[in-house]
XYZ file of C-alpha atoms in Angstrom:
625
model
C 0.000 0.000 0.000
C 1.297 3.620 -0.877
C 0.001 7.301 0.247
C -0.445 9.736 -1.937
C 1.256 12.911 -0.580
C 0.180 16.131 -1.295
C 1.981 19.940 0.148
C 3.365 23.184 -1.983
C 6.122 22.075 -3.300
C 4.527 18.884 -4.835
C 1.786 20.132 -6.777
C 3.478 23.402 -8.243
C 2.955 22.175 -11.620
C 2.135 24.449 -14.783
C -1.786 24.019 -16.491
C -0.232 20.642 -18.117
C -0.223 18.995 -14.487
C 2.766 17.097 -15.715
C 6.137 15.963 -14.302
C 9.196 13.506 -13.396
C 11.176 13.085 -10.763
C 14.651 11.661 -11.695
C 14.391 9.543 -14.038
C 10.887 8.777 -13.967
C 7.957 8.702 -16.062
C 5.795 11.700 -16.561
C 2.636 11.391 -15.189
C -0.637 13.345 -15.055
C -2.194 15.283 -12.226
C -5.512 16.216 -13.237
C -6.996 12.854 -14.725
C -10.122 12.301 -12.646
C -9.365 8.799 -11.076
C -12.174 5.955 -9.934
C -12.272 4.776 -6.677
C -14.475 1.770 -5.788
C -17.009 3.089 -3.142
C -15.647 2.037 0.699
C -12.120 1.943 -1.055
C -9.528 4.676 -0.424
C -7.284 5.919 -3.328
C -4.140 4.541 -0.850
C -5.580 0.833 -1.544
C -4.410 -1.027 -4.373
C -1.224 0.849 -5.445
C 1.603 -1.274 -3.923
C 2.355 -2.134 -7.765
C 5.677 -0.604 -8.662
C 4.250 0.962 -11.796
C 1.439 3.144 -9.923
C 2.102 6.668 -10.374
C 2.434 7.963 -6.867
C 2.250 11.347 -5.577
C 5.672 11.361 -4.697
C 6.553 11.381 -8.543
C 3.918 14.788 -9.050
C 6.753 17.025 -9.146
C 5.446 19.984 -11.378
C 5.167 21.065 -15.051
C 8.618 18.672 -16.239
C 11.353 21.467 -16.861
C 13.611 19.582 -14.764
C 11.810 21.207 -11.424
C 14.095 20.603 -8.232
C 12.881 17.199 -6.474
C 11.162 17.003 -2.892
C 11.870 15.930 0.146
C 9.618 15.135 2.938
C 10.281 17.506 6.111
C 9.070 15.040 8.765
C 11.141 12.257 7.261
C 14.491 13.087 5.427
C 15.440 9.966 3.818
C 11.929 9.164 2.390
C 12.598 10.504 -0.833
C 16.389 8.690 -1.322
C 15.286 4.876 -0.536
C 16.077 2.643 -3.251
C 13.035 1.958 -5.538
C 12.661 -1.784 -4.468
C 11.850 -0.395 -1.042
C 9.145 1.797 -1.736
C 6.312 -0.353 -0.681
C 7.865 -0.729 3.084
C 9.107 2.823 3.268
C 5.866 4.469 2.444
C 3.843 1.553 5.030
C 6.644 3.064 7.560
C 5.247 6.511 6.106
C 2.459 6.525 6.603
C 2.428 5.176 10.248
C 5.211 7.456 11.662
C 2.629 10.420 10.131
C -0.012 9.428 12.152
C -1.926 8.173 8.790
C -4.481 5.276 8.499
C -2.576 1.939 8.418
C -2.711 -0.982 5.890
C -6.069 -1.997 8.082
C -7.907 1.137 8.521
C -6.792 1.467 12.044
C -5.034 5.103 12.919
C -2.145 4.763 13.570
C 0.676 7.764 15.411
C 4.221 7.797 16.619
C 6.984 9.676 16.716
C 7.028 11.109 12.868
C 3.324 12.481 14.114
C 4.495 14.624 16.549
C 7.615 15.535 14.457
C 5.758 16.249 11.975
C 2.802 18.119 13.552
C 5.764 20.564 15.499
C 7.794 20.824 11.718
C 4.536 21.690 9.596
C 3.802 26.109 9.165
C 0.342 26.858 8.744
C 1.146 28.846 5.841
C 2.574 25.812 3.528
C -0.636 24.004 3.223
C -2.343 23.909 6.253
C -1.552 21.561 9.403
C -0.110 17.974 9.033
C -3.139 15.571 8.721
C -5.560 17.984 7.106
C -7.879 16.560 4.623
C -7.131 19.155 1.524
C -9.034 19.002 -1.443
C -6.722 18.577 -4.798
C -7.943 20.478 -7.698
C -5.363 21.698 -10.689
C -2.447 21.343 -9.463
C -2.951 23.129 -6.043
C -3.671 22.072 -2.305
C -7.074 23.942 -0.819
C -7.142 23.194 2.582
C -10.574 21.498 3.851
C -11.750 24.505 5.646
C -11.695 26.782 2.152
C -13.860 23.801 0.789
C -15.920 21.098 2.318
C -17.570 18.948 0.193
C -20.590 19.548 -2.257
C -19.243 23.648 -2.010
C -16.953 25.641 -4.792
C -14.306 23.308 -5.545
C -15.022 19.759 -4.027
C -18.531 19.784 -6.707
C -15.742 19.376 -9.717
C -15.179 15.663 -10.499
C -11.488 16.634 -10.787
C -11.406 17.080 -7.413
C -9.337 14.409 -4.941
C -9.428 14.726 -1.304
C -6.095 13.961 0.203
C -4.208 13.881 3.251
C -1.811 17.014 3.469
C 1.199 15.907 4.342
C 4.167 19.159 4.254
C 6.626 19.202 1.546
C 9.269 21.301 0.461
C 11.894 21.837 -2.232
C 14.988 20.843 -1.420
C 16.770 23.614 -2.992
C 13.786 26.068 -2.445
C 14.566 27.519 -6.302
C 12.715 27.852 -9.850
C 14.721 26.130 -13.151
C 15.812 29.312 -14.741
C 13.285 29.911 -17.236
C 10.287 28.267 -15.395
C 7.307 30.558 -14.161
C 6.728 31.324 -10.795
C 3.828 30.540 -9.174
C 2.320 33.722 -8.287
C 0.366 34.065 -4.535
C -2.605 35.114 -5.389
C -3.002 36.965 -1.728
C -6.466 34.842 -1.507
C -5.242 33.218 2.155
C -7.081 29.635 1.306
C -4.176 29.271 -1.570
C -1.324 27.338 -0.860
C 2.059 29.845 -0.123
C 4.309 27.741 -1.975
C 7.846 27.894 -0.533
C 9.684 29.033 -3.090
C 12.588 31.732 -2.207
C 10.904 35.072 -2.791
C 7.207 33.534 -2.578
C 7.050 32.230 0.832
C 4.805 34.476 3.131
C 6.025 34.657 6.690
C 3.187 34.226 9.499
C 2.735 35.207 12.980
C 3.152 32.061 15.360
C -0.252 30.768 16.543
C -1.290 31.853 19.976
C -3.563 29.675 22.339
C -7.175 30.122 22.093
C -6.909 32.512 18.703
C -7.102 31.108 15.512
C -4.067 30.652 13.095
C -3.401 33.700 10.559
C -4.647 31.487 7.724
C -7.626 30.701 9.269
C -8.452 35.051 9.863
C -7.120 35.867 6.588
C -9.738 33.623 5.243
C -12.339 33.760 7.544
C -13.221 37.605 8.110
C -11.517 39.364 5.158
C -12.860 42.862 4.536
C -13.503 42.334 0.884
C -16.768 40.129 0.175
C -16.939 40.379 -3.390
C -13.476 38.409 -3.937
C -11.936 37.559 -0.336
C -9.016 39.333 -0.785
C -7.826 41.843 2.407
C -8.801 45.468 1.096
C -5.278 47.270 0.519
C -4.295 50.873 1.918
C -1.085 52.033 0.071
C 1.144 54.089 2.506
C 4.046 55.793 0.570
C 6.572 56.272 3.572
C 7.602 54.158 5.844
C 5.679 51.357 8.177
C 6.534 50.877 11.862
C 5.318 47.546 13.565
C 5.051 47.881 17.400
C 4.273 50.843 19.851
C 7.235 50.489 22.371
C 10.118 53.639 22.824
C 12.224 52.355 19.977
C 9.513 52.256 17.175
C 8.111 55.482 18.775
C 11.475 57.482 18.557
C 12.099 56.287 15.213
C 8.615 57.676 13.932
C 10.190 60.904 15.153
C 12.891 60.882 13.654
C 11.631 59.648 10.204
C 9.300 62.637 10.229
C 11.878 64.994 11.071
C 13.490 63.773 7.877
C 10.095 63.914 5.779
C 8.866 60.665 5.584
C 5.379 59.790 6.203
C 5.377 57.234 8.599
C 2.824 54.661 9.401
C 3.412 53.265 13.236
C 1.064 49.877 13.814
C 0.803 48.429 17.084
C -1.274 45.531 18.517
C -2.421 46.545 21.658
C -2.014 50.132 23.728
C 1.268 52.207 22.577
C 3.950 52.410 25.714
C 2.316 49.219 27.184
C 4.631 46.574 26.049
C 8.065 46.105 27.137
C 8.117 50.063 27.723
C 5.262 50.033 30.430
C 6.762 47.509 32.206
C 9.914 49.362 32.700
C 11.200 51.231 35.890
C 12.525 54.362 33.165
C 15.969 54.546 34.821
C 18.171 56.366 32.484
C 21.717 54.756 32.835
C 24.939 56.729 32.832
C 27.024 53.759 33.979
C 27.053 53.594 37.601
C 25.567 50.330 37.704
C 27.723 48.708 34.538
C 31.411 48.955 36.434
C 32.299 46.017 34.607
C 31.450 47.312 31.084
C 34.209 48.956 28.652
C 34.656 52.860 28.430
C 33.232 52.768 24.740
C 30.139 50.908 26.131
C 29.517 53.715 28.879
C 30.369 56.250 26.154
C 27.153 54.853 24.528
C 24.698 55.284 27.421
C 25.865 58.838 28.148
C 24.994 59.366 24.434
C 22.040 58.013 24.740
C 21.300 59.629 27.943
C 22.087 63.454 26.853
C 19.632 62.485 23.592
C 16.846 62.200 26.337
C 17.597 64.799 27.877
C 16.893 66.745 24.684
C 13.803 65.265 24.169
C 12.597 65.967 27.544
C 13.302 69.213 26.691
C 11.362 69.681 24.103
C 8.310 68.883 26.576
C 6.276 70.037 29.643
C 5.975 66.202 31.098
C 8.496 67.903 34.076
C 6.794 65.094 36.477
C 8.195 62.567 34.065
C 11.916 62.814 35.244
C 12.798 61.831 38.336
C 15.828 62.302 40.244
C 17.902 59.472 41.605
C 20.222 58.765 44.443
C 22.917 55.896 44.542
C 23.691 54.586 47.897
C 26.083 51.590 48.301
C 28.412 50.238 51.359
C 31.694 49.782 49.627
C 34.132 52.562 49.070
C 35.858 51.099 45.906
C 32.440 51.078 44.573
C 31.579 55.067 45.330
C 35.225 55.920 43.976
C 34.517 54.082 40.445
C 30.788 56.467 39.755
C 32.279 59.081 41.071
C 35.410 58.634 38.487
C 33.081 57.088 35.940
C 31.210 60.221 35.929
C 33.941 62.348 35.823
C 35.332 61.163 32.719
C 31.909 61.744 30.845
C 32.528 65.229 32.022
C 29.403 64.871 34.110
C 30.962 67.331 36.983
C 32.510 66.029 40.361
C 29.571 64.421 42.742
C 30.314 64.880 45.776
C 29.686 61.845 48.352
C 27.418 62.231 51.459
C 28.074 60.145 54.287
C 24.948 58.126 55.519
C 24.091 57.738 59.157
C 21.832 55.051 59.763
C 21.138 52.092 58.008
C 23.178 49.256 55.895
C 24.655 52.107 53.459
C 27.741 54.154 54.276
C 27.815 56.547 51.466
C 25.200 58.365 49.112
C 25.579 60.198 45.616
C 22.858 62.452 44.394
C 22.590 63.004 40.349
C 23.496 62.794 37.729
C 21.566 59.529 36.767
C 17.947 59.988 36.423
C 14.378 57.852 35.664
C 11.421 58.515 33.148
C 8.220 57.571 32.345
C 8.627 57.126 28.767
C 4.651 57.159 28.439
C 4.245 60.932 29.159
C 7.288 61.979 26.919
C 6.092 60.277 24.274
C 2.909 61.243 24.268
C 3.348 64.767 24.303
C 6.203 64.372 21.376
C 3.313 62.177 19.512
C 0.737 64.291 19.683
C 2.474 67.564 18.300
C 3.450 65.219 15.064
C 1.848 63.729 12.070
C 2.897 60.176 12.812
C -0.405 57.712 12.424
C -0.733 55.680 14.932
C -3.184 52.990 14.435
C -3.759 50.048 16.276
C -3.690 46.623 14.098
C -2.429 42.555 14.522
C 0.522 42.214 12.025
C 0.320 38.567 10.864
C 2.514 38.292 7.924
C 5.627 40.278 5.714
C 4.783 39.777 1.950
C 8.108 39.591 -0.477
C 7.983 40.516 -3.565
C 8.706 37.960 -6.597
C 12.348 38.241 -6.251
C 12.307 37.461 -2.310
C 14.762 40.523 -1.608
C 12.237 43.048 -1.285
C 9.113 42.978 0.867
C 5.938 45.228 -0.510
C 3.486 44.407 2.278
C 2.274 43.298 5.252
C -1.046 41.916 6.358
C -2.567 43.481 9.590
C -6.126 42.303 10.704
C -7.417 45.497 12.073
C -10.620 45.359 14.174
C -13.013 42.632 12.289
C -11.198 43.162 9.191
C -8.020 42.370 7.424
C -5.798 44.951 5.527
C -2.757 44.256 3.152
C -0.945 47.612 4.059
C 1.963 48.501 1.712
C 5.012 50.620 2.068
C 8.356 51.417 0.967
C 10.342 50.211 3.697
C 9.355 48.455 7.256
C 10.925 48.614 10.324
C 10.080 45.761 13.062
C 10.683 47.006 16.669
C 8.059 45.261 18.129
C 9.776 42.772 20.704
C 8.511 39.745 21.656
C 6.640 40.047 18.456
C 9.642 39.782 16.089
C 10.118 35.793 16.120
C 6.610 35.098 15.349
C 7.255 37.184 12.070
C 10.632 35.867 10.799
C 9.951 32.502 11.381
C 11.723 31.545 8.334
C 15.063 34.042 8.998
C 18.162 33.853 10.907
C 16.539 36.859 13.340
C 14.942 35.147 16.354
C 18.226 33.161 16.825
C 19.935 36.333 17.516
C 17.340 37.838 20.146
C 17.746 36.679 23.876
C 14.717 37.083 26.455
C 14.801 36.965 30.213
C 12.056 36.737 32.448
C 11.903 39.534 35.134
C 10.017 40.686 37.755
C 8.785 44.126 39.000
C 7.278 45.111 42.645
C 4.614 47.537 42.798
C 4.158 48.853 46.235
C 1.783 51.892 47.119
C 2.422 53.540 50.434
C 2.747 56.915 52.090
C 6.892 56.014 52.606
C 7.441 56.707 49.251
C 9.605 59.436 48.304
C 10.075 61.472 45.373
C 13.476 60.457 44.451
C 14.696 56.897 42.770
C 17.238 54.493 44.829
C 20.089 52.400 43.372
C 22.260 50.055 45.217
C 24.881 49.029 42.097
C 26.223 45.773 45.194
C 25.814 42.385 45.132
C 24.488 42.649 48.672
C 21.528 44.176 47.005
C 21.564 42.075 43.894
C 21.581 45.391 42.074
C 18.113 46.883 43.398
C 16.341 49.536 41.905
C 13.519 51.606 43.352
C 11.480 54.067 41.076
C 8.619 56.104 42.248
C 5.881 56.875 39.695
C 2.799 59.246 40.924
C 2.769 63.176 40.970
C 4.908 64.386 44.397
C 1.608 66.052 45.760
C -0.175 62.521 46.108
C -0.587 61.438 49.411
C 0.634 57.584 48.575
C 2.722 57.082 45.783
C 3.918 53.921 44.013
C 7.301 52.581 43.569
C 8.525 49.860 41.300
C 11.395 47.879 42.661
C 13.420 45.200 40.814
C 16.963 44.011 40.689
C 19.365 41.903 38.539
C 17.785 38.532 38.919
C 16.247 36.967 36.211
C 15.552 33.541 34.437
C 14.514 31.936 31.528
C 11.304 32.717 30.135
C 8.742 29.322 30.100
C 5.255 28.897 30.178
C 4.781 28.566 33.454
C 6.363 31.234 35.574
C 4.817 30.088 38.959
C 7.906 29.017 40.770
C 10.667 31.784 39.126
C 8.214 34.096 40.930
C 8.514 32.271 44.094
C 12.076 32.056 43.677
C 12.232 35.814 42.765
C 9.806 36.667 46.009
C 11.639 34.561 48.321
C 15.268 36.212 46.971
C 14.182 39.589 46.905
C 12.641 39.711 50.106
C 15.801 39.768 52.681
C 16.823 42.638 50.778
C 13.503 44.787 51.114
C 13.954 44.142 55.127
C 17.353 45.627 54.875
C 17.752 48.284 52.577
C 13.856 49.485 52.411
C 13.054 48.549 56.278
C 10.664 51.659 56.647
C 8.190 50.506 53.150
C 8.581 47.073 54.944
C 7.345 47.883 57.758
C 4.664 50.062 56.495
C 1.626 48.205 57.297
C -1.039 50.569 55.252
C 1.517 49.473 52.274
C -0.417 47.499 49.165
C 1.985 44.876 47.095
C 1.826 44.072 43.844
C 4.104 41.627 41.294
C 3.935 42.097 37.700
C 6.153 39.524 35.152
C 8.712 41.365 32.565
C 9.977 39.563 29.568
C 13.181 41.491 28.225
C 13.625 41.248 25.006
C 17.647 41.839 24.355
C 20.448 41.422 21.853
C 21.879 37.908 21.870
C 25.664 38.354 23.410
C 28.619 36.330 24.274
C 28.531 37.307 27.745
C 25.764 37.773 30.397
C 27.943 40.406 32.358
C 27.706 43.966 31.194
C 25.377 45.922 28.772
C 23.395 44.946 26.187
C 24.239 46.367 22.883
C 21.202 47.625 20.903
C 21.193 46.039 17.442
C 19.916 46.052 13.913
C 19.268 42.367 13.265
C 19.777 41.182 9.630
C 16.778 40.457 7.455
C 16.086 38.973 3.941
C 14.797 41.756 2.548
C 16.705 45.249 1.853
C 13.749 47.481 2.521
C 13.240 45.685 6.396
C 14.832 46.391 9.355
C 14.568 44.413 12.720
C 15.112 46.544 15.712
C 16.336 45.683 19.346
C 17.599 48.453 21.448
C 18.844 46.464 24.513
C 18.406 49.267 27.086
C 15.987 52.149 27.359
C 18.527 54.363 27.234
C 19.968 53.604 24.142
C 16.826 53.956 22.319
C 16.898 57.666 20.799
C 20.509 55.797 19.125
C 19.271 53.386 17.252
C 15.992 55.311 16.471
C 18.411 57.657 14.480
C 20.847 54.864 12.883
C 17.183 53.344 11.646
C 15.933 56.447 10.430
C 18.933 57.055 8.436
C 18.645 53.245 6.527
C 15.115 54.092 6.312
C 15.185 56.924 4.163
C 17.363 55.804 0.767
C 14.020 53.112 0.340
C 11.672 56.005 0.083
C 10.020 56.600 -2.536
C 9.799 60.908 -3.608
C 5.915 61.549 -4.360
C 2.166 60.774 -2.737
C 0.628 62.028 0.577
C 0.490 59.868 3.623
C -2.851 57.667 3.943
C -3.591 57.305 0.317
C -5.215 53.933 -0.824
C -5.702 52.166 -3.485
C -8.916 53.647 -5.256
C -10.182 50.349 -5.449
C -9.271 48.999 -2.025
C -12.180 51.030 -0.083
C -9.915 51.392 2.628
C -8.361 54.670 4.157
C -5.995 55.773 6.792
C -9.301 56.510 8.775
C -11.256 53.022 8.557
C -7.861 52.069 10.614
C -8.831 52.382 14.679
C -6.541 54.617 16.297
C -4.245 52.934 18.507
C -4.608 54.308 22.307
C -1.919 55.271 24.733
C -0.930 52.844 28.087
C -2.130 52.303 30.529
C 1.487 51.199 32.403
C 1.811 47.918 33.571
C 1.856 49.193 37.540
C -1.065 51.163 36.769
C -3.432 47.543 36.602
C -1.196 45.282 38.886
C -3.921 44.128 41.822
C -2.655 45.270 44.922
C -2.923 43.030 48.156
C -1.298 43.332 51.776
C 2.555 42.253 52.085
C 1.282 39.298 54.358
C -0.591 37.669 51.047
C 2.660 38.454 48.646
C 4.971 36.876 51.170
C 2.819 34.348 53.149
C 6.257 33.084 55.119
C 5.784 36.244 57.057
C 2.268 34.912 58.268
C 2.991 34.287 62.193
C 1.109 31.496 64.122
């Protein structure tokens, strides 16, 4: 018994429907075939000379042959050993066996975590075959559209793919038709690149051809932007709107849920000058003093005065109160002097020059004075164009509908959010994420000024109060250095984080720890960061590279360095821009404008929804008997 196999790369064909594979016989695709009622087409073809699926290669201009992605060696058994190899196929797929009886093992689950939804639709879909092309089951059931012709074949879908992923020079390319129930075949420079598939939310193939805005032909209506497209709503995609404008492009900035609520509302806002990076080079803490005095300028440019805050850093070592002080020195930041502390674990305090933000209000008020649009929208996939080096669009799902918005040049800065697009590029390889952890504490012992301890004693803490200074109780997020790897389940790093963070709070912070009107909160934060060699030190912002010449993948590593690679990005961005048109023109045949977009709203901060509970239900080992 054989299985007929069906994915992209297999039935690529031209209108003939014809094609070898080595040296085998041509055979044809679209000859309607009987099949004896109860019998499935898989019965009856253990003869050597049936013409299998796996010898469907295409329209026979010596197209490139396939392998199966589940199973390497299928394709390279020796012909005597088909009829085994394809039994042993279809079993390790999780396929119906010789006797009817389903059958799984390991290839199933190999298979299932190997197959894209945007191939041909999930390993073990029934797909209907029709013409040389795969429509997956949910684009046609049967006695609808395509599954009435009695062309038709239903088929298992099992994913295939080129091995060399090219066209035979002088073959056509199969064109995407940007109708979401065709197959993407995975050719280089036709592949389309999908968002991964969350839990509980349907696949991008599934909305793309479930609620498309266009019901006349169920294609996504199209709104032609002709500047530049931002993905995300963070400080780095923010900044580089900015500065885009203030070079005269027309910018386009699309984020998926509130702007400044990402990774940027989950910050503490502490702009580093490098008191707490001893360790790092001088041409690294050249960097964040660059990036710190191109904040400052911002700031300036704004009335959000309760948005800076000033800082103290305390420690208990001298060697560590002589290196900020001479760190600081060298930036030409003035001479600090030290005051001696009192009472309490810390011997020494320095006041300035190192200040926090909330990046919310300076943005905002930067944002609003510009002509930036800011609309809110899902981006589920990067389009290429035919030669795979250029990308023309990308397809958002905006409210209830779905838009194929095109641009000159994208730039990703969207965090967590970039691996689920480039699932098919060397750029979520190079981004590292850590799972953190911020406090949220609300009590009348909060002051106006931020803390730093740069110690090990203190694991690095950080203390940052947000709040206007006339409030009665304030809030203050505290964190430190400690972090782990990010997993699904976070329960016990934030028991381990609690239970490490808590000796410090009793020392260093013994009057909010006391406090017994204080309210606790913990909120998770995934940092999104530069791969590097080593753990110690600062983390480098970076421009990851991308397929296409017109895209541009954006990490910044720290807050502070964010206004620096907002300007290196803006200066790639602009040689891709096209000279002509006026921002939020569509195509006059799309029925979409810049206004049917909704506008994308601002925050709220992640401390600003954290539930709040007494210290005794955040740390129950404090609980007495």
């Amino acid at each position: 018994m054989r299985r007929r196999l069906a994915g992209p790369g297999l039935l690529a064909g031209g209108a003939e429907g014809r094609g070898t594979q080595g040296g085998g016989r041509a055979v044809d695709l679209t000859t309607p075939r009987h099949v004896p009622p109860g019998q499935t087409e898989t019965e009856g073809e253990a003869d050597g000379g049936s013409d299998t699926a796996a010898r469907r290669l295409g329209d026979g201009v010596g197209r490139p042959r396939v392998r199966h992605r589940s199973l390497r060696g299928a394709t390279a058994e020796p012909h005597g050993a088909r009829r085994t190899r394809r039994r042993d196929l279809c079993d390790r797929a999780g396929e119906p066996g010789p006797r009817g009886g389903p059958r799984s093992g390991r290839g199933a689950a190999f298979l299932a975590r190997r197959a894209h939804p945007h191939r041909a639709g999930a390993a073990g879909e029934t797909g209907l075959v029709l013409g040389g092309r795969v429509h997956p089951r949910r684009s046609a059931t049967p006695g609808e559209g395509l599954a009435g012709d009695r062309r038709a074949r239903w088929v298992r879908i099992l994913v295939l793919q080129h091995s060399s992923g090219k066209t035979p020079e002088g073959a056509e390319r199969p064109r995407p038709t940007g109708t979401s129930a065709d197959v993407h075949h995975p050719h280089q420079g036709e592949r389309s690149v999908t968002a991964h598939e969350t839990a509980g939310s349907p696949s991008p193939l599934d909305v793309a051809s479930d609620t498309v805005s266009d019901p006349v032909n169920g294609a996504p209506a199209e709104l032609r932007w002709p500047g530049a497209v931002v993905v995300g709503g963070g400080v780095t995609a923010l900044l580089t709107a900015v500065e885009l404008e203030a070079r005269g492009v027309p910018v386009l900035v699309i984020e998926r849920d509130s702007l400044c609520s990402g990774q940027t509302g989950k910050c503490h806002g502490w702009l580093h000058r490098g008191a707490v990076f001893l360790d790092a080079p001088p041409e690294d803490i050249d960097q964040l003093d660059r990036g710190a005095r191109r904040w400052d300028r911002l700031i300036s440019r704004t009335a959000a005065r309760d948005a800076v805050v000033t800082c103290e850093v305390v420690g208990v070592k001298d060697e560590t109160r002589d290196g900020i002080v001479g760190t600081w020195e060298r930036l030409g930041l003035g001479r600090v002097p030290a005051e001696a502390v009192g009472a309490g674990p810390c011997r020494w305090r320095l006041t300035g020059p190192e200040t926090a933000i909330r990046p919310l209000d300076v943005l905002r008020e930067i944002l609003e004075r510009s002509t930036v649009a800011l609309r809110s929208g899902h981006v589920l996939r990067l389009d290429p164009d035919r030669t795979g080096t250029t990308a023309t669009s990308v397809l958002v799902r905006a409210g209830q509908r779905n838009v194929r918005v095109r641009g000159d040049s994208f730039v990703f800065a969207n965090g967590e959010g970039i691996p689920g697009i480039f699932l098919d590029a060397d750029v979520s390889a190079r981004i590292a994420r850590r799972q953190s952890f911020m406090l949220v504490v609300r009590s009348a012992a909060v002051g106006d000024r931020g803390l730093l301890i740069p110690e090990q004693e203190a694991s690095h803490l950080f203390a940052v109060p947000r709040g206007r200074a006339t409030d009665t109780s304030r809030h203050l997020l505290v964190s430190d250095f400690i972090s782990y790897a990010p997993s699904t389940d976070i329960s016990h790093a934030r028991s381990a984080w609690l239970a490490g963070i808590r000796p410090t709070l009793r020392r260093f912070l013994p009057d909010l720890w006391n406090d017994d009107d204080a309210l606790w909160g913990v909120y998770p934060a995934v940092k999104v960061e530069p791969l590097r060699d080593v753990a110690l030190g600062i983390s480098p912002m970076a421009v990851l590279p991308t397929p296409y010449r017109n895209v541009l993948v954006a990490v910044p590593g720290k807050l502070t360095l964010a206004p620096l690679l907002a300007e290196r990005l803006a200066d790639t961005v602009v040689p891709h821009i096209r000279s002509g048109g006026r921002g939020g023109r569509s195509h006059p045949e799309a029925g979409v404008s810049l206004d049917d977009l909704p506008a994308a709203p601002w925050g709220p901060e992640e401390w600003e929804v954290t539930p709040l509970v007494r210290r005794e239900t955040l740390f129950p080992e404090d609980v007495t008997s």
